C-alpha atoms as a PDB file:
ATOM      1  CA  MET A   1      91.396  54.317 103.871  1.00  0.00           C
ATOM      2  CA  SER A   2      91.963  50.617 105.159  1.00  0.00           C
ATOM      3  CA  ASP A   3      92.048  47.315 103.543  1.00  0.00           C
ATOM      4  CA  TRP A   4      91.181  45.518 106.717  1.00  0.00           C
ATOM      5  CA  THR A   5      88.121  43.385 106.681  1.00  0.00           C
ATOM      6  CA  PRO A   6      86.556  41.446 109.506  1.00  0.00           C
ATOM      7  CA  GLY A   7      87.250  37.829 109.378  1.00  0.00           C
ATOM      8  CA  PRO A   8      88.765  34.868 111.329  1.00  0.00           C
ATOM      9  CA  GLU A   9      91.900  35.594 113.492  1.00  0.00           C
ATOM     10  CA  PRO A  10      95.129  34.560 111.708  1.00  0.00           C
ATOM     11  CA  GLU A  11      96.932  31.659 113.168  1.00  0.00           C
ATOM     12  CA  LEU A  12     100.119  32.334 115.152  1.00  0.00           C
ATOM     13  CA  GLY A  13     103.430  31.162 113.800  1.00  0.00           C
ATOM     14  CA  GLU A  14     106.048  29.115 115.776  1.00  0.00           C
ATOM     15  CA  ALA A  15     107.928  32.262 116.858  1.00  0.00           C
ATOM     16  CA  GLU A  16     104.886  33.873 118.375  1.00  0.00           C
ATOM     17  CA  HIS A  17     104.285  30.758 120.635  1.00  0.00           C
ATOM     18  CA  GLU A  18     107.610  31.150 122.386  1.00  0.00           C
ATOM     19  CA  PRO A  19     107.298  31.895 126.083  1.00  0.00           C
ATOM     20  CA  ARG A  20     107.674  35.447 127.165  1.00  0.00           C
ATOM     21  CA  ALA A  21     109.841  36.654 129.895  1.00  0.00           C
ATOM     22  CA  THR A  22     108.130  36.512 133.270  1.00  0.00           C
ATOM     23  CA  PRO A  23     108.585  38.845 136.142  1.00  0.00           C
ATOM     24  CA  ASP A  24     110.436  35.988 137.985  1.00  0.00           C
ATOM     25  CA  ALA A  25     113.046  35.716 135.223  1.00  0.00           C
ATOM     26  CA  ALA A  26     113.545  39.513 135.343  1.00  0.00           C
ATOM     27  CA  ALA A  27     114.004  39.431 139.114  1.00  0.00           C
ATOM     28  CA  GLU A  28     116.522  36.660 138.874  1.00  0.00           C
ATOM     29  CA  ALA A  29     118.637  38.698 136.240  1.00  0.00           C
ATOM     30  CA  ALA A  30     118.318  41.869 138.576  1.00  0.00           C
ATOM     31  CA  PRO A  31     120.763  40.631 141.267  1.00  0.00           C
ATOM     32  CA  ASP A  32     123.468  39.903 138.457  1.00  0.00           C
ATOM     33  CA  ALA A  33     122.991  43.497 137.059  1.00  0.00           C
ATOM     34  CA  ALA A  34     123.170  45.001 140.704  1.00  0.00           C
ATOM     35  CA  ALA A  35     126.219  43.157 141.473  1.00  0.00           C
ATOM     36  CA  GLU A  36     127.944  44.156 138.179  1.00  0.00           C
ATOM     37  CA  ALA A  37     126.942  47.872 138.892  1.00  0.00           C
ATOM     38  CA  ALA A  38     128.299  47.628 142.321  1.00  0.00           C
ATOM     39  CA  ALA A  39     131.667  46.239 141.034  1.00  0.00           C
ATOM     40  CA  ARG A  40     131.958  49.117 138.661  1.00  0.00           C
ATOM     41  CA  ALA A  41     131.200  51.685 141.467  1.00  0.00           C
ATOM     42  CA  ASP A  42     133.904  50.021 143.690  1.00  0.00           C
ATOM     43  CA  ALA A  43     136.543  50.144 140.913  1.00  0.00           C
ATOM     44  CA  VAL A  44     139.197  52.843 141.510  1.00  0.00           C
ATOM     45  CA  PRO A  45     139.976  54.955 138.572  1.00  0.00           C
ATOM     46  CA  ALA A  46     143.592  54.705 137.369  1.00  0.00           C
ATOM     47  CA  GLY A  47     145.870  57.309 138.797  1.00  0.00           C
ATOM     48  CA  PRO A  48     148.000  59.732 136.841  1.00  0.00           C
ATOM     49  CA  ALA A  49     150.270  58.079 134.234  1.00  0.00           C
ATOM     50  CA  PRO A  50     153.018  59.703 132.193  1.00  0.00           C
ATOM     51  CA  LEU A  51     152.217  60.179 128.508  1.00  0.00           C
ATOM     52  CA  GLU A  52     155.929  59.722 127.695  1.00  0.00           C
ATOM     53  CA  VAL A  53     155.746  62.348 124.876  1.00  0.00           C
ATOM     54  CA  VAL A  54     159.041  62.952 123.366  1.00  0.00           C
ATOM     55  CA  ARG A  55     160.072  66.635 123.510  1.00  0.00           C
ATOM     56  CA  THR A  56     162.404  67.571 120.826  1.00  0.00           C
ATOM     57  CA  PRO A  57     164.686  70.473 121.708  1.00  0.00           C
ATOM     58  CA  THR A  58     163.942  73.725 119.769  1.00  0.00           C
ATOM     59  CA  GLY A  59     167.349  75.360 120.216  1.00  0.00           C
ATOM     60  CA  ASN A  60     165.651  78.223 122.211  1.00  0.00           C
ATOM     61  CA  ALA A  61     166.510  77.710 125.895  1.00  0.00           C
ATOM     62  CA  ASP A  62     163.331  79.631 127.085  1.00  0.00           C
ATOM     63  CA  VAL A  63     161.034  77.587 124.833  1.00  0.00           C
ATOM     64  CA  ASP A  64     162.828  74.264 125.765  1.00  0.00           C
ATOM     65  CA  ALA A  65     162.299  75.085 129.491  1.00  0.00           C
ATOM     66  CA  TRP A  66     158.516  75.673 129.035  1.00  0.00           C
ATOM     67  CA  LEU A  67     158.084  72.602 127.016  1.00  0.00           C
ATOM     68  CA  GLN A  68     159.786  70.643 129.734  1.00  0.00           C
ATOM     69  CA  ARG A  69     157.400  72.176 132.361  1.00  0.00           C
ATOM     70  CA  LEU A  70     154.687  70.173 130.462  1.00  0.00           C
ATOM     71  CA  ALA A  71     156.148  66.950 131.992  1.00  0.00           C
ATOM     72  CA  ASP A  72     154.743  68.186 135.328  1.00  0.00           C
ATOM     73  CA  ALA A  73     151.272  67.438 134.082  1.00  0.00           C
ATOM     74  CA  ASP A  74     152.231  63.762 133.834  1.00  0.00           C
ATOM     75  CA  HIS A  75     152.134  63.386 137.518  1.00  0.00           C
ATOM     76  CA  LEU A  76     148.918  65.320 138.147  1.00  0.00           C
ATOM     77  CA  ALA A  77     145.326  64.287 138.083  1.00  0.00           C
ATOM     78  CA  THR A  78     143.330  65.652 135.067  1.00  0.00           C
ATOM     79  CA  ASP A  79     141.910  68.445 136.900  1.00  0.00           C
ATOM     80  CA  GLY A  80     145.519  69.865 137.726  1.00  0.00           C
ATOM     81  CA  HIS A  81     146.557  69.780 134.087  1.00  0.00           C
ATOM     82  CA  ILE A  82     144.958  73.141 133.276  1.00  0.00           C
ATOM     83  CA  GLU A  83     147.141  74.981 135.737  1.00  0.00           C
ATOM     84  CA  VAL A  84     150.344  73.661 134.035  1.00  0.00           C
ATOM     85  CA  TYR A  85     149.025  74.284 130.515  1.00  0.00           C
ATOM     86  CA  GLU A  86     148.033  77.883 131.413  1.00  0.00           C
ATOM     87  CA  ASP A  87     151.476  78.453 132.835  1.00  0.00           C
ATOM     88  CA  VAL A  88     153.261  76.989 129.868  1.00  0.00           C
ATOM     89  CA  HIS A  89     151.036  79.032 127.532  1.00  0.00           C
ATOM     90  CA  ARG A  90     151.828  82.136 129.400  1.00  0.00           C
ATOM     91  CA  GLY A  91     155.490  81.397 129.243  1.00  0.00           C
ATOM     92  CA  LEU A  92     155.624  80.579 125.505  1.00  0.00           C
ATOM     93  CA  ARG A  93     153.562  83.676 124.718  1.00  0.00           C
ATOM     94  CA  ASP A  94     156.223  85.830 126.654  1.00  0.00           C
ATOM     95  CA  ALA A  95     159.095  83.996 124.984  1.00  0.00           C
ATOM     96  CA  LEU A  96     157.465  84.852 121.754  1.00  0.00           C
ATOM     97  CA  THR A  97     157.023  88.545 122.658  1.00  0.00           C
ATOM     98  CA  ALA A  98     160.693  88.533 123.740  1.00  0.00           C
ATOM     99  CA  LEU A  99     161.744  87.482 120.255  1.00  0.00           C
ATOM    100  CA  ASP A 100     159.763  90.378 118.708  1.00  0.00           C
ATOM    101  CA  ALA A 101     161.452  92.786 120.968  1.00  0.00           C
ATOM    102  CA  ARG A 102     165.020  91.688 120.294  1.00  0.00           C
ATOM    103  CA  PRO A 103     167.051  94.379 118.507  1.00  0.00           C
ATOM    104  CA  GLY A 104     167.708  93.435 114.859  1.00  0.00           C
ATOM    105  CA  PRO A 105     168.796  95.309 111.804  1.00  0.00           C
ATOM    106  CA  PRO A 106     167.541  98.896 111.736  1.00  0.00           C
ATOM    107  CA  ALA A 107     164.258  99.560 110.203  1.00  0.00           C
ATOM    108  CA  PRO A 108     164.197 101.343 106.994  1.00  0.00           C
ATOM    109  CA  SER A 109     163.611 105.038 107.436  1.00  0.00           C
ATOM    110  CA  GLY A 110     160.326 106.585 106.275  1.00  0.00           C
ATOM    111  CA  THR A 111     161.958 109.451 104.557  1.00  0.00           C
ATOM    112  CA  PRO A 112     162.838 109.157 100.876  1.00  0.00           C
ATOM    113  CA  GLY A 113     166.294 109.530  99.607  1.00  0.00           C
ATOM    114  CA  PRO A 114     167.537 112.183  97.245  1.00  0.00           C
ATOM    115  CA  SER A 115     165.428 112.460  94.156  1.00  0.00           C
ATOM    116  CA  TYR A 116     166.873 111.530  90.863  1.00  0.00           C
ATOM    117  CA  ASP A 117     164.292 113.467  88.880  1.00  0.00           C
ATOM    118  CA  ARG A 118     166.216 116.417  87.492  1.00  0.00           C
ATOM    119  CA  SER A 119     163.447 118.035  85.554  1.00  0.00           C
END
């Protein structure tokens, strides 16, 4: 249901009397926008830059060598980073596996010792 009733048109306020943008004004603004877009298209993206992340030695020579390999990504474009990251990941995984394979103290045997139950 509507409360609208026919009657005289309401008078326009001050803000509604302001001139609207004309097609000529839009055409004048278009060259500026086109020039701005062309300037952005001509801009050359920045090249690779080192991140200068401090690499703290871990004390494990293998791990430290793989972490140092990450510095190679600093000089590559972004699309070249994945190769370095995968290589380092593979190397760190192998180093971790090698830590698990090192001989350590003998594992406890699964056989029980002598029984103290003398019943």
